[in-house]
Coordinates of C-alpha atoms in Angstrom, one line a residue:
M1 CA -137.1 66.2 -7.7
H2 CA -135.0 69.3 -8.3
V3 CA -136.9 71.6 -11.1
L4 CA -136.3 75.3 -13.1
L5 CA -139.4 77.4 -13.4
S6 CA -140.8 79.7 -14.8
P7 CA -144.8 81.0 -16.0
S8 CA -144.7 78.5 -19.1
V9 CA -141.9 76.0 -18.6
I10 CA -140.0 73.4 -16.7
R11 CA -136.9 72.3 -17.2
T12 CA -134.6 69.8 -16.1
P13 CA -132.1 70.8 -13.0
V14 CA -128.4 69.6 -15.2
A15 CA -126.4 72.6 -15.3
N16 CA -125.3 72.1 -18.2
L17 CA -128.7 72.1 -19.8
L18 CA -129.7 74.6 -18.3
L19 CA -126.9 76.9 -19.5
R20 CA -128.3 76.2 -22.7
V21 CA -131.0 78.5 -22.2
L22 CA -129.8 80.5 -19.7
P23 CA -126.5 82.5 -20.6
V24 CA -123.3 82.7 -18.9
R25 CA -122.9 86.0 -16.8
N26 CA -120.0 88.7 -17.3
T27 CA -117.3 89.1 -15.0
I28 CA -116.8 91.9 -12.6
N29 CA -114.7 93.7 -10.6
M30 CA -113.6 91.3 -8.0
A31 CA -111.0 93.3 -6.1
R32 CA -114.6 95.0 -5.1
P33 CA -116.7 93.3 -2.1
V34 CA -120.4 93.9 -3.4
A35 CA -121.4 91.7 -0.6
H36 CA -120.8 95.0 1.8
S37 CA -123.7 96.8 -0.1
I38 CA -126.1 94.0 0.3
N39 CA -128.6 94.0 2.9
F40 CA -128.9 90.6 4.2
N41 CA -130.9 91.6 7.2
S42 CA -133.9 93.2 5.9
K43 CA -136.9 92.4 7.8
H44 CA -138.6 89.1 6.8
L45 CA -141.3 89.5 5.0
R46 CA -145.1 88.1 6.2
K47 CA -148.7 88.0 5.1
G48 CA -149.6 90.9 3.8
D49 CA -146.7 92.1 2.4
P50 CA -146.4 93.2 -1.5
L51 CA -144.1 91.4 -3.3
P52 CA -141.2 93.5 -4.3
P53 CA -140.8 94.5 -7.9
F54 CA -138.1 93.0 -9.7
N55 CA -135.4 95.2 -9.8
G56 CA -133.0 93.1 -12.7
K57 CA -130.8 91.8 -10.6
L58 CA -130.4 88.2 -9.1
R59 CA -132.6 87.9 -6.6
V60 CA -132.5 85.3 -3.7
Y61 CA -135.5 84.6 -1.2
N62 CA -134.0 83.8 1.8
M63 CA -134.4 83.0 5.7
R64 CA -131.4 84.5 7.1
Y65 CA -130.8 81.8 9.8
C66 CA -131.3 79.1 7.3
P67 CA -128.7 76.7 6.5
Y68 CA -129.9 75.6 3.3
A69 CA -130.1 79.2 2.1
Q70 CA -127.1 80.6 3.2
R71 CA -125.3 77.9 0.3
T72 CA -126.7 79.5 -2.3
L73 CA -125.9 83.3 -0.5
L74 CA -121.7 82.0 -0.1
A75 CA -122.0 81.0 -3.9
L76 CA -123.2 84.0 -4.7
I77 CA -120.9 86.1 -1.9
A78 CA -117.6 83.7 -3.3
K79 CA -118.5 84.9 -6.9
N80 CA -118.3 89.1 -6.0
I81 CA -122.0 89.1 -7.8
D82 CA -124.5 91.9 -7.3
F83 CA -127.6 90.7 -6.4
E84 CA -131.2 91.4 -4.0
V85 CA -131.7 89.5 -0.9
V86 CA -135.7 89.2 0.1
N87 CA -136.2 87.8 3.5
I88 CA -139.1 85.8 3.9
N89 CA -141.2 84.9 7.3
L90 CA -141.5 80.7 7.0
I91 CA -143.9 80.9 9.9
D92 CA -146.3 83.8 8.3
K93 CA -145.2 83.2 4.6
P94 CA -146.5 85.8 2.1
E95 CA -149.3 84.9 -0.4
W96 CA -146.8 85.6 -3.1
L97 CA -144.3 83.4 -1.8
T98 CA -145.4 80.0 -3.9
Q99 CA -144.9 82.0 -7.6
K100 CA -141.3 81.8 -6.9
S101 CA -141.1 78.4 -5.2
P102 CA -143.9 76.2 -5.4
L103 CA -143.3 74.2 -2.0
G104 CA -142.9 77.3 0.2
K105 CA -139.5 76.9 1.0
V106 CA -136.2 79.1 0.5
P107 CA -133.7 79.2 -0.9
A108 CA -135.2 80.1 -4.4
L109 CA -133.0 82.2 -6.7
E110 CA -134.9 84.3 -9.1
I111 CA -132.6 84.8 -12.6
S112 CA -135.3 87.0 -14.3
D113 CA -138.6 88.2 -13.7
G114 CA -140.6 85.1 -12.8
E115 CA -138.2 82.6 -13.5
C116 CA -136.6 81.1 -10.9
L117 CA -133.8 78.3 -9.3
I118 CA -135.4 76.1 -6.6
E119 CA -133.4 73.7 -4.4
S120 CA -129.6 75.2 -2.3
L121 CA -126.9 72.4 -4.4
I122 CA -128.8 73.4 -7.6
T123 CA -128.4 77.0 -7.2
A124 CA -125.4 77.1 -5.8
E125 CA -124.1 74.8 -8.7
Y126 CA -126.1 77.4 -11.4
V127 CA -124.2 80.5 -9.6
D128 CA -120.6 78.5 -10.2
E129 CA -121.2 77.7 -13.9
A130 CA -122.7 81.0 -15.0
Y131 CA -120.5 83.0 -13.4
P132 CA -117.2 82.0 -13.9
Q133 CA -114.7 83.8 -11.9
R134 CA -113.3 81.9 -9.1
P135 CA -114.4 78.6 -10.1
L136 CA -116.0 76.5 -6.6
L137 CA -116.4 73.1 -8.6
P138 CA -113.5 71.2 -9.3
K139 CA -112.9 70.7 -13.2
D140 CA -111.7 67.0 -13.1
P141 CA -114.9 65.1 -13.6
V142 CA -113.7 62.9 -10.6
Q143 CA -113.0 64.9 -8.1
K144 CA -116.2 67.2 -8.9
A145 CA -118.4 63.7 -8.3
K146 CA -116.2 62.6 -5.0
D147 CA -116.9 66.4 -3.9
K148 CA -121.1 66.0 -4.5
G149 CA -120.8 62.3 -2.8
L150 CA -118.8 64.0 0.3
I151 CA -121.7 66.9 0.6
E152 CA -124.4 64.6 0.9
R153 CA -122.4 62.1 3.2
T154 CA -123.1 64.6 5.3
G155 CA -126.6 64.6 5.9
A156 CA -126.2 63.0 9.6
I157 CA -124.8 66.7 10.9
H158 CA -128.3 68.4 9.6
T159 CA -130.3 65.3 10.5
F160 CA -129.3 65.8 13.9
L161 CA -129.1 69.4 14.5
I162 CA -132.6 69.4 14.0
K163 CA -133.5 67.1 15.6
I164 CA -132.5 68.8 18.2
L165 CA -134.6 71.6 17.5
R166 CA -137.6 70.5 16.5
S167 CA -138.1 67.0 17.7
P168 CA -135.9 65.8 20.3
E169 CA -137.8 63.1 21.8
T170 CA -136.9 61.4 18.3
I171 CA -133.4 61.2 18.4
T172 CA -132.1 57.7 18.8
T173 CA -128.1 56.3 19.5
D174 CA -128.8 55.5 15.5
V175 CA -129.0 59.4 15.2
V176 CA -125.6 60.3 17.8
N177 CA -123.8 57.8 16.2
G178 CA -124.5 58.5 12.4
Y179 CA -124.1 62.2 13.5
Y180 CA -120.4 60.8 15.4
N181 CA -119.2 59.0 12.0
T182 CA -119.2 62.2 9.6
L183 CA -117.6 63.8 11.9
A184 CA -115.0 61.4 12.2
L185 CA -115.2 61.6 8.0
L186 CA -114.9 64.8 8.0
E187 CA -111.5 64.5 10.1
S188 CA -110.4 61.8 7.9
E189 CA -111.1 63.5 4.5
L190 CA -109.0 66.7 5.8
T191 CA -106.4 64.3 7.3
M192 CA -106.1 62.4 3.7
R193 CA -106.6 65.7 1.3
G194 CA -103.7 67.4 3.2
T195 CA -105.0 70.7 2.1
L196 CA -106.5 73.9 4.4
F197 CA -109.8 73.2 2.8
L198 CA -111.2 70.5 1.8
G199 CA -111.7 72.4 -1.7
G200 CA -108.1 72.9 -1.8
V201 CA -105.8 76.0 -0.8
Q202 CA -108.6 78.0 -0.2
P203 CA -112.5 77.2 0.0
G204 CA -114.3 75.8 -2.6
F205 CA -117.9 74.4 -3.5
I206 CA -117.8 71.6 -1.3
D207 CA -116.5 74.0 1.7
Y208 CA -119.2 76.6 1.2
M209 CA -122.3 73.8 0.6
I210 CA -121.2 71.9 4.7
W211 CA -119.8 75.3 6.4
P212 CA -123.6 76.4 7.4
W213 CA -123.9 73.1 9.8
L214 CA -120.5 73.3 11.3
E215 CA -121.6 77.1 11.5
R216 CA -124.4 76.7 14.1
I217 CA -123.0 73.6 15.9
P218 CA -121.3 76.2 18.7
S219 CA -124.7 78.2 19.5
V220 CA -126.5 74.3 20.2
V221 CA -124.0 72.8 22.3
E222 CA -126.1 74.3 25.2
I223 CA -128.9 73.2 24.5
D224 CA -127.6 69.1 23.4
T225 CA -123.9 68.7 24.7
R226 CA -123.9 65.8 22.6
I227 CA -123.2 68.2 19.4
A228 CA -120.2 69.6 21.2
I229 CA -116.9 69.1 18.7
D230 CA -114.3 67.4 20.9
N231 CA -110.8 69.0 20.0
K232 CA -109.1 65.8 20.9
R233 CA -111.3 63.4 18.6
Y234 CA -111.1 65.8 15.9
P235 CA -108.5 68.2 15.7
K236 CA -108.1 68.7 12.0
L237 CA -111.5 69.3 11.8
N238 CA -111.4 72.2 14.6
E239 CA -108.8 74.2 12.6
Y240 CA -110.6 73.7 9.7
I241 CA -113.6 75.2 11.1
K242 CA -111.5 78.0 12.7
R243 CA -110.0 79.2 9.2
M244 CA -113.7 79.0 7.8
E245 CA -114.5 81.4 10.2
N246 CA -112.1 84.1 9.5
D247 CA -112.8 82.9 5.4
S248 CA -113.3 86.5 4.5
V249 CA -116.8 84.7 2.0
V250 CA -118.1 83.5 5.5
K251 CA -117.2 86.5 7.3
Q252 CA -119.8 88.1 5.4
Y253 CA -122.3 86.4 6.0
I254 CA -121.8 84.7 9.4
I255 CA -124.2 85.7 12.4
P256 CA -122.7 86.2 15.6
L257 CA -122.7 83.5 17.8
D258 CA -125.0 85.5 20.8
V259 CA -127.7 86.3 18.1
Y260 CA -127.4 82.6 16.8
R261 CA -128.0 81.3 20.5
K262 CA -131.2 83.8 20.9
F263 CA -132.4 82.5 18.1
F264 CA -132.5 79.0 19.0
N265 CA -133.3 79.2 22.6
N266 CA -136.9 81.0 21.5
Y267 CA -136.7 78.3 18.6
V268 CA -137.1 74.9 20.4
K269 CA -139.8 76.7 22.5
G270 CA -141.9 77.1 19.3
V271 CA -140.8 81.1 19.3
Y272 CA -139.8 82.4 16.3
E273 CA -138.2 85.8 16.5
Y274 CA -136.6 86.5 12.8
E275 CA -135.0 90.3 13.5
Y276 CA -132.8 89.9 16.1
L277 CA -130.1 91.6 14.0
N278 CA -132.3 94.5 13.6
I279 CA -133.3 94.9 17.2
K280 CA -131.6 98.1 18.7
E281 CA -130.4 97.0 22.3

């Protein structure tokens, strides 16, 4: 169950209930890209490293290559919110991580000292509702429900990608077909909606929640060619991916393809190097 965590209370995660206890934040100057001043590539903290003191800003406990945490970060970047990133070594976790995220996972979004939200979709939706500038979710409740449903239906992409990296021996025909069916679903949705992005004329919640997995696919093709998105079978999806790559929000957090390849090629060998973006060649 998704929950809101604080030292003394557990609350339900429904966004409108959250907003009864958590105030709507003030908007800021959308012309100035705050993300340029945020260090996304800070060292990943590990066991023995101290917990950085809370500085009053929103804080994301993150792992630079984690697609789930990326969802939260894209929502924050889209809102042009000033926030802090604390990167976590998920293999050698700091002792204090479970104070922020009981299961020791990322993302966790610290909204005040000691009060954290967990789970990627919950944190991203909180950001959208607490910060009214540039709404990401549709106002229409039917369309909002449809978009959330489509996000859930893309799970086969996550499954195939994770199995390629962690347990390729468990990849069955059903797993592969489920992946292709999901690509076909996205192709169909793009055709039916007839918009540049699934969210409309610019990327919305649905785009930023699906994008992290699409971003990683090209870097994994060398490991398993079946994950490639064929241009002839999925032309609209490939065009959409190119548009997303050029989105100003995505570009502020995207990882270069060669860095992804290094990370994933070592990941499948059981080597977890988090600091490629900090290594000077």
